[in-house]
Amino acid sequence: DIGQENILNNLDFLRGLKHSYVHQPTFLQAVEEIAISLKPLFDSKNGEFYKKVFLIMAEPERLISFRVNWVDDEGNLRQNKGWRV
């Protein structure tokens, strides 16, 4: 949707968050959807304050990392890594 893309382009304060969590597309989608709904607040007189508060709240409080070791069909040991926000 072109209208939503223009709104996302105007939410450039999310750039650092997007860069830090590029491997978490579902998390970023949720953050963007909430930010779009709060855009009138960000455009208000105190918008810079609200942007900072939003970024603090959007930063995950904890990050769980894990690995899965497995053997493929040819007998090779493999390892996958994952993260959960």
PDB file of N, CA and C in Angstrom, residues 5 11-12 14-15 17-18 21 26 40 44 47 54-55 57 64 66 76 82:
ATOM      1  N   GLU A   5       3.388   2.942   2.955  1.00  0.00           N
ATOM      2  CA  GLU A   5       4.823   3.075   2.685  1.00  0.00           C
ATOM      3  C   GLU A   5       5.294   4.497   2.960  1.00  0.00           C
ATOM      4  N   LEU A  11       8.684   7.558   9.454  1.00  0.00           N
ATOM      5  CA  LEU A  11       9.042   7.050  10.779  1.00  0.00           C
ATOM      6  C   LEU A  11      10.519   6.680  10.800  1.00  0.00           C
ATOM      7  N   ASP A  12      11.347   7.586  10.320  1.00  0.00           N
ATOM      8  CA  ASP A  12      12.778   7.303  10.201  1.00  0.00           C
ATOM      9  C   ASP A  12      13.473   7.140  11.547  1.00  0.00           C
ATOM     10  N   LEU A  14      12.852   5.019  13.576  1.00  0.00           N
ATOM     11  CA  LEU A  14      12.918   3.576  13.824  1.00  0.00           C
ATOM     12  C   LEU A  14      14.113   2.920  13.141  1.00  0.00           C
ATOM     13  N   ARG A  15      14.877   3.681  12.385  1.00  0.00           N
ATOM     14  CA  ARG A  15      15.971   3.127  11.582  1.00  0.00           C
ATOM     15  C   ARG A  15      16.950   2.306  12.433  1.00  0.00           C
ATOM     16  N   LEU A  17      16.489   0.817  15.335  1.00  0.00           N
ATOM     17  CA  LEU A  17      15.825  -0.387  15.811  1.00  0.00           C
ATOM     18  C   LEU A  17      15.741  -1.426  14.696  1.00  0.00           C
ATOM     19  N   LYS A  18      15.403  -0.977  13.483  1.00  0.00           N
ATOM     20  CA  LYS A  18      15.318  -1.892  12.346  1.00  0.00           C
ATOM     21  C   LYS A  18      16.678  -2.513  12.043  1.00  0.00           C
ATOM     22  N   TYR A  21      17.566  -5.229  14.758  1.00  0.00           N
ATOM     23  CA  TYR A  21      16.731  -6.433  14.803  1.00  0.00           C
ATOM     24  C   TYR A  21      16.301  -6.895  13.409  1.00  0.00           C
ATOM     25  N   THR A  26       9.140 -10.377  12.336  1.00  0.00           N
ATOM     26  CA  THR A  26       7.827 -10.336  12.989  1.00  0.00           C
ATOM     27  C   THR A  26       7.805  -9.265  14.082  1.00  0.00           C
ATOM     28  N   PRO A  40       0.127  10.263  14.853  1.00  0.00           N
ATOM     29  CA  PRO A  40      -0.353  11.594  15.260  1.00  0.00           C
ATOM     30  C   PRO A  40       0.322  12.090  16.545  1.00  0.00           C
ATOM     31  N   SER A  44       2.983  15.483  17.033  1.00  0.00           N
ATOM     32  CA  SER A  44       2.493  16.548  17.912  1.00  0.00           C
ATOM     33  C   SER A  44       3.641  17.431  18.398  1.00  0.00           C
ATOM     34  N   GLY A  47       6.379  15.597  20.080  1.00  0.00           N
ATOM     35  CA  GLY A  47       6.670  14.398  19.305  1.00  0.00           C
ATOM     36  C   GLY A  47       8.029  13.779  19.556  1.00  0.00           C
ATOM     37  N   PHE A  54       8.931   5.805  22.961  1.00  0.00           N
ATOM     38  CA  PHE A  54       8.545   4.637  22.160  1.00  0.00           C
ATOM     39  C   PHE A  54       9.748   3.734  21.921  1.00  0.00           C
ATOM     40  N   LEU A  55      10.898   4.312  21.569  1.00  0.00           N
ATOM     41  CA  LEU A  55      12.092   3.509  21.311  1.00  0.00           C
ATOM     42  C   LEU A  55      12.558   2.779  22.567  1.00  0.00           C
ATOM     43  N   MET A  57      10.611   1.797  25.021  1.00  0.00           N
ATOM     44  CA  MET A  57       9.641   0.729  25.255  1.00  0.00           C
ATOM     45  C   MET A  57       9.745  -0.399  24.234  1.00  0.00           C
ATOM     46  N   ILE A  64      16.491 -14.305  24.260  1.00  0.00           N
ATOM     47  CA  ILE A  64      16.875 -15.683  24.538  1.00  0.00           C
ATOM     48  C   ILE A  64      17.531 -16.241  23.283  1.00  0.00           C
ATOM     49  N   PHE A  66      19.491 -19.639  21.524  1.00  0.00           N
ATOM     50  CA  PHE A  66      19.584 -21.091  21.685  1.00  0.00           C
ATOM     51  C   PHE A  66      20.218 -21.687  20.443  1.00  0.00           C
ATOM     52  N   ASN A  76      26.375 -36.000   8.849  1.00  0.00           N
ATOM     53  CA  ASN A  76      27.139 -34.801   9.189  1.00  0.00           C
ATOM     54  C   ASN A  76      26.504 -34.077  10.368  1.00  0.00           C
ATOM     55  N   GLY A  82      19.339 -19.840  17.031  1.00  0.00           N
ATOM     56  CA  GLY A  82      18.096 -19.092  16.987  1.00  0.00           C
ATOM     57  C   GLY A  82      18.035 -18.095  18.129  1.00  0.00           C
TER      58      GLY A  82
END
